[in-house]
Short mmCIF file of C-alpha atoms and ligand atoms in Angstrom, two decimals:
data_model
loop_
_atom_site.label_atom_id
_atom_site.label_comp_id
_atom_site.label_asym_id
_atom_site.label_seq_id
_atom_site.Cartn_x
_atom_site.Cartn_y
_atom_site.Cartn_z
CA MET A 1 0.02 -17.27 -13.44
CA ASN A 2 -1.82 -19.19 -10.73
CA VAL A 3 -2.56 -17.80 -7.26
CA THR A 4 0.56 -19.30 -5.68
CA GLU A 5 2.68 -17.77 -8.43
CA ALA A 6 0.98 -14.39 -8.03
CA LEU A 7 1.55 -14.51 -4.24
CA SER A 8 5.21 -15.15 -4.91
CA ALA A 9 5.52 -12.56 -7.72
CA ARG A 10 3.95 -9.70 -5.74
CA ARG A 11 6.38 -7.59 -3.82
CA SER A 12 6.53 -3.95 -2.94
CA CYS A 13 7.91 -1.75 -5.70
CA ARG A 14 9.55 1.46 -4.48
CA ALA A 15 10.50 3.01 -7.82
CA PHE A 16 8.15 3.05 -10.80
CA LYS A 17 8.69 3.94 -14.43
CA PRO A 18 6.71 7.02 -15.58
CA ASP A 19 4.64 4.92 -18.03
CA PRO A 20 0.93 5.47 -17.32
CA VAL A 21 -1.52 2.71 -16.42
CA ASN A 22 -4.66 2.64 -18.57
CA ARG A 23 -7.89 3.67 -16.86
CA SER A 24 -9.55 0.54 -18.29
CA VAL A 25 -6.89 -1.71 -16.75
CA ILE A 26 -7.45 -0.13 -13.33
CA LEU A 27 -11.19 -0.65 -13.70
CA GLN A 28 -10.70 -4.29 -14.71
CA LEU A 29 -8.56 -5.07 -11.71
CA LEU A 30 -10.95 -3.31 -9.34
CA GLU A 31 -13.77 -5.34 -10.90
CA ALA A 32 -11.83 -8.57 -10.24
CA ALA A 33 -10.93 -7.49 -6.68
CA ALA A 34 -14.59 -6.77 -5.95
CA ARG A 35 -15.02 -10.56 -5.54
CA THR A 36 -13.24 -10.16 -2.17
CA PRO A 37 -15.35 -11.38 0.78
CA SER A 38 -16.64 -8.87 3.33
CA TRP A 39 -18.72 -9.09 6.47
CA ALA A 40 -22.36 -9.71 5.42
CA ASN A 41 -21.31 -8.63 1.93
CA THR A 42 -21.15 -5.01 3.09
CA GLN A 43 -18.39 -4.30 0.52
CA PRO A 44 -17.22 -1.33 2.60
CA TRP A 45 -14.58 -0.19 0.09
CA GLU A 46 -15.01 3.21 -1.55
CA VAL A 47 -12.20 3.67 -4.04
CA TYR A 48 -10.63 6.82 -5.48
CA VAL A 49 -7.84 6.58 -8.03
CA ALA A 50 -5.54 9.47 -8.86
CA ALA A 51 -3.30 9.79 -11.92
CA GLY A 52 -1.87 12.59 -14.07
CA ASP A 53 -2.46 16.18 -12.90
CA VAL A 54 -4.61 15.09 -9.96
CA LEU A 55 -1.90 12.81 -8.58
CA GLN A 56 0.71 15.51 -9.18
CA ALA A 57 -1.37 17.97 -7.15
CA ILE A 58 -1.53 15.42 -4.31
CA LYS A 59 2.23 14.84 -4.47
CA ASP A 60 2.85 18.61 -4.48
CA GLY A 61 0.53 19.01 -1.51
CA PHE A 62 2.41 16.31 0.40
CA LEU A 63 5.77 17.95 -0.37
CA GLU A 64 4.43 21.30 0.78
CA ARG A 65 3.09 19.83 4.05
CA PHE A 66 6.30 17.91 4.67
CA GLY A 67 8.42 20.95 3.81
CA SER A 68 6.55 23.11 6.31
CA GLY A 69 7.16 20.51 9.03
CA THR A 70 3.52 19.38 9.32
CA PRO A 71 3.52 16.05 11.19
CA PRO A 72 1.87 13.16 9.32
CA CYS A 73 -1.74 12.77 10.39
CA PRO A 74 -3.22 9.67 8.69
CA ASP A 75 -6.88 8.94 9.45
CA LEU A 76 -5.81 5.69 11.16
CA PRO A 77 -3.43 6.24 14.08
CA ARG A 78 0.04 4.73 13.89
CA PRO A 79 0.91 2.31 16.73
CA LYS A 80 2.55 4.17 19.63
CA SER A 81 5.22 1.45 19.74
CA TRP A 82 5.75 -1.97 18.22
CA PRO A 83 6.24 -5.20 20.21
CA GLU A 84 9.93 -6.15 20.46
CA GLU A 85 9.61 -9.05 17.99
CA HIS A 86 8.05 -6.71 15.43
CA LYS A 87 10.83 -4.18 15.91
CA LYS A 88 13.37 -6.91 15.17
CA ARG A 89 11.63 -7.79 11.92
CA THR A 90 11.58 -4.15 10.89
CA GLN A 91 15.32 -3.90 11.62
CA GLN A 92 15.83 -7.01 9.51
CA LEU A 93 13.85 -5.38 6.69
CA THR A 94 16.06 -2.28 6.81
CA ALA A 95 19.24 -4.38 6.92
CA ASP A 96 18.16 -6.61 4.03
CA MET A 97 17.18 -3.56 1.98
CA ALA A 98 20.54 -1.88 2.62
CA LEU A 99 22.38 -5.06 1.65
CA ALA A 100 20.52 -5.39 -1.65
CA ALA A 101 20.24 -1.73 -2.61
CA GLY A 102 23.61 -0.41 -1.39
CA GLU A 103 23.85 3.39 -1.56
CA ALA A 104 20.37 3.59 -3.09
CA VAL A 105 18.87 2.74 0.28
CA LYS A 106 19.50 6.38 1.20
CA GLN A 107 16.77 7.29 -1.31
CA PHE A 108 14.17 5.38 0.70
CA GLY A 109 12.75 8.51 2.39
CA GLN A 110 12.68 10.56 -0.81
CA LEU A 111 11.07 7.75 -2.80
CA ASN A 112 8.39 7.47 -0.13
CA LEU A 113 7.87 11.23 -0.07
CA LYS A 114 7.53 11.36 -3.84
CA GLY A 115 5.02 8.52 -3.92
CA PHE A 116 7.63 6.19 -5.45
CA TYR A 117 7.15 8.12 -8.75
CA ALA A 118 4.08 5.94 -9.33
CA PRO A 119 1.85 7.00 -12.24
CA ALA A 120 -1.31 6.14 -10.27
CA VAL A 121 -2.39 5.66 -6.66
CA ILE A 122 -5.46 3.77 -5.51
CA TYR A 123 -6.92 5.22 -2.29
CA LEU A 124 -9.13 2.94 -0.21
CA CYS A 125 -11.74 4.71 1.87
CA MET A 126 -14.62 3.60 4.07
CA ASP A 127 -17.48 5.14 6.02
CA LYS A 128 -16.21 6.75 9.22
CA THR A 129 -18.77 4.97 11.37
CA LEU A 130 -17.36 1.51 10.52
CA THR A 131 -15.15 -0.56 12.83
CA PRO A 132 -11.87 -2.50 12.42
CA TRP A 133 -13.95 -5.38 11.02
CA SER A 134 -14.31 -3.35 7.86
CA ILE A 135 -10.59 -2.61 7.80
CA PHE A 136 -10.17 -6.37 7.69
CA ASP A 137 -12.34 -6.33 4.53
CA LEU A 138 -10.27 -3.49 3.06
CA GLY A 139 -7.05 -5.40 3.76
CA ALA A 140 -8.36 -8.42 1.91
CA PHE A 141 -9.56 -6.16 -0.92
CA SER A 142 -6.05 -4.61 -1.10
CA GLN A 143 -4.39 -7.98 -1.49
CA SER A 144 -6.87 -8.91 -4.23
CA ILE A 145 -5.95 -5.72 -6.10
CA MET A 146 -2.25 -6.42 -5.71
CA LEU A 147 -2.49 -10.05 -6.82
CA GLU A 148 -4.62 -9.15 -9.83
CA ALA A 149 -2.07 -6.43 -10.66
CA ALA A 150 0.81 -8.92 -10.37
CA GLN A 151 -0.97 -11.25 -12.74
CA ARG A 152 -1.16 -8.40 -15.27
CA GLY A 153 2.54 -7.55 -14.98
CA LEU A 154 1.85 -4.45 -12.91
CA SER A 155 3.72 -3.63 -9.72
CA THR A 156 2.30 -2.17 -6.51
CA ILE A 157 3.19 -0.99 -3.05
CA PRO A 158 0.79 -0.59 -0.14
CA ALA A 159 2.13 2.37 1.85
CA VAL A 160 0.99 4.38 4.82
CA ASN A 161 3.21 7.19 3.54
CA LEU A 162 0.73 7.63 0.70
CA VAL A 163 -1.98 8.70 3.16
CA HIS A 164 0.05 10.84 5.57
CA TYR A 165 -1.94 13.99 4.73
CA PRO A 166 -5.54 12.89 4.06
CA ASP A 167 -6.82 16.47 3.81
CA VAL A 168 -4.74 16.93 0.64
CA ILE A 169 -6.15 13.71 -0.85
CA ARG A 170 -9.70 14.72 0.11
CA ARG A 171 -9.28 18.14 -1.48
CA GLU A 172 -7.90 16.91 -4.80
CA LEU A 173 -10.26 13.94 -5.18
CA GLY A 174 -13.41 15.44 -3.68
CA ILE A 175 -13.68 12.72 -1.02
CA PRO A 176 -16.61 13.48 1.32
CA ASP A 177 -16.03 14.03 5.04
CA THR A 178 -18.13 10.96 5.81
CA LEU A 179 -15.31 8.73 4.57
CA SER A 180 -12.00 7.87 6.21
CA VAL A 181 -9.03 7.65 3.89
CA ILE A 182 -7.66 4.33 5.09
CA PHE A 183 -4.90 3.39 2.76
CA GLY A 184 -3.03 3.94 -0.49
CA ILE A 185 -1.67 1.50 -3.04
CA ALA A 186 0.73 2.88 -5.64
CA ILE A 187 0.52 1.07 -8.96
CA GLY A 188 2.47 1.08 -12.19
CA TYR A 189 5.35 -0.54 -14.01
CA GLU A 190 8.47 -1.34 -12.02
CA ASP A 191 11.70 0.51 -12.76
CA THR A 192 13.76 -2.68 -12.81
CA SER A 193 16.99 -0.69 -13.11
CA HIS A 194 16.50 0.99 -9.73
CA PRO A 195 18.55 -0.77 -7.02
CA ILE A 196 15.88 -0.16 -4.36
CA ASN A 197 13.78 -2.74 -6.19
CA ALA A 198 16.57 -5.37 -6.14
CA PHE A 199 15.27 -6.69 -2.90
CA ARG A 200 12.93 -9.33 -1.59
CA SER A 201 11.76 -9.15 2.02
CA ALA A 202 12.16 -12.13 4.34
CA ARG A 203 9.35 -14.16 5.86
CA ARG A 204 9.00 -16.32 8.94
CA PRO A 205 8.27 -19.96 8.10
CA ALA A 206 4.68 -21.05 8.82
CA GLY A 207 5.98 -23.45 11.48
CA GLU A 208 7.12 -20.40 13.44
CA PHE A 209 3.88 -18.40 13.46
CA ALA A 210 1.19 -21.09 13.22
CA VAL A 211 0.02 -23.63 15.78
CA LEU A 212 -1.80 -26.64 14.33
CA LYS A 213 -3.35 -29.18 16.66
CA GLY A 214 -5.53 -32.26 16.33
CA PHE A 215 -4.13 -33.47 13.02
CA ASP A 216 -3.05 -37.10 12.49
C1 LIG B 1 -0.06 -1.36 6.16
C2 LIG B 1 1.21 -1.24 5.36
C3 LIG B 1 1.91 -0.03 5.35
C4 LIG B 1 3.09 0.10 4.61
N1 LIG B 1 3.69 1.32 4.53
C5 LIG B 1 4.84 1.45 3.80
C6 LIG B 1 5.44 2.72 3.65
O1 LIG B 1 4.92 3.76 4.10
N2 LIG B 1 6.58 2.81 2.93
C7 LIG B 1 7.17 1.70 2.35
O2 LIG B 1 8.22 1.86 1.71
N3 LIG B 1 6.60 0.48 2.46
C8 LIG B 1 5.44 0.33 3.15
N4 LIG B 1 4.81 -0.89 3.23
C9 LIG B 1 5.39 -2.05 2.53
C10 LIG B 1 6.01 -3.04 3.52
O3 LIG B 1 7.25 -2.57 3.97
C11 LIG B 1 6.16 -4.39 2.80
O4 LIG B 1 4.88 -4.88 2.45
C12 LIG B 1 6.85 -5.43 3.67
O5 LIG B 1 8.17 -5.04 3.96
C13 LIG B 1 6.87 -6.79 2.97
O6 LIG B 1 7.55 -6.67 1.74
P1 LIG B 1 6.85 -7.02 0.35
O7 LIG B 1 5.61 -6.22 0.23
O8 LIG B 1 7.88 -6.64 -0.69
O9 LIG B 1 6.56 -8.49 0.35
C14 LIG B 1 3.61 -1.03 3.92
C15 LIG B 1 2.88 -2.24 3.91
C16 LIG B 1 1.69 -2.33 4.58
C17 LIG B 1 0.91 -3.62 4.49
#
């Protein structure tokens, strides 16, 4: 699989099979992703990976928080509102998902709440004193992980829902207070029989979002 094929193969998986992912495989893909560029080679990513009982404890903690009505409080604030054009694309996403998944689209919230039944979640953290420049580095690092995973036949989903209650993640993984829990990527093997996965999100063509000038 070349890079173009991996870019095309990667898509968000919202229902995983229970099959575990080997620790060594996770380490290999993190090793590959560590080639990601970062500002002045700061490599700001600090990575914690949860599986098995540890991940279950995190999922239970999330369910407990959600059940008691605790509002999500990710370390990074959510936007207060989206620009109109962005809202339209989100509506398109929801409509496309409903069209492909039918009744199963109603499970979207539950699948999110249950961490998509993923057997492992990779949490990306960084020092609290860093700026959005380092989040840029973490974003690039995330995509490297997801492409490397795609190449190995593994599925992923980057999801803010996975970091809604960072205190729970900190507690179960022993993450120090000096680090922000920026993001979570669920990883595992896709449940291809689940209709929520029978869906591919739309994209704008490059001619719509890119301006190129000065070419012949
Ligand atoms: C920063 C970020 C946060 C996301 N959060 C969620 C989430 O909480 N739940 C979810 O189902 N998908 C989430 N996604 C997945 C996006 O919906 C998905 O990437 C987008 O619709 C494009 O689809 P694709 O990944 O299948 O290409 C998130 C993606 C990113 C990059």
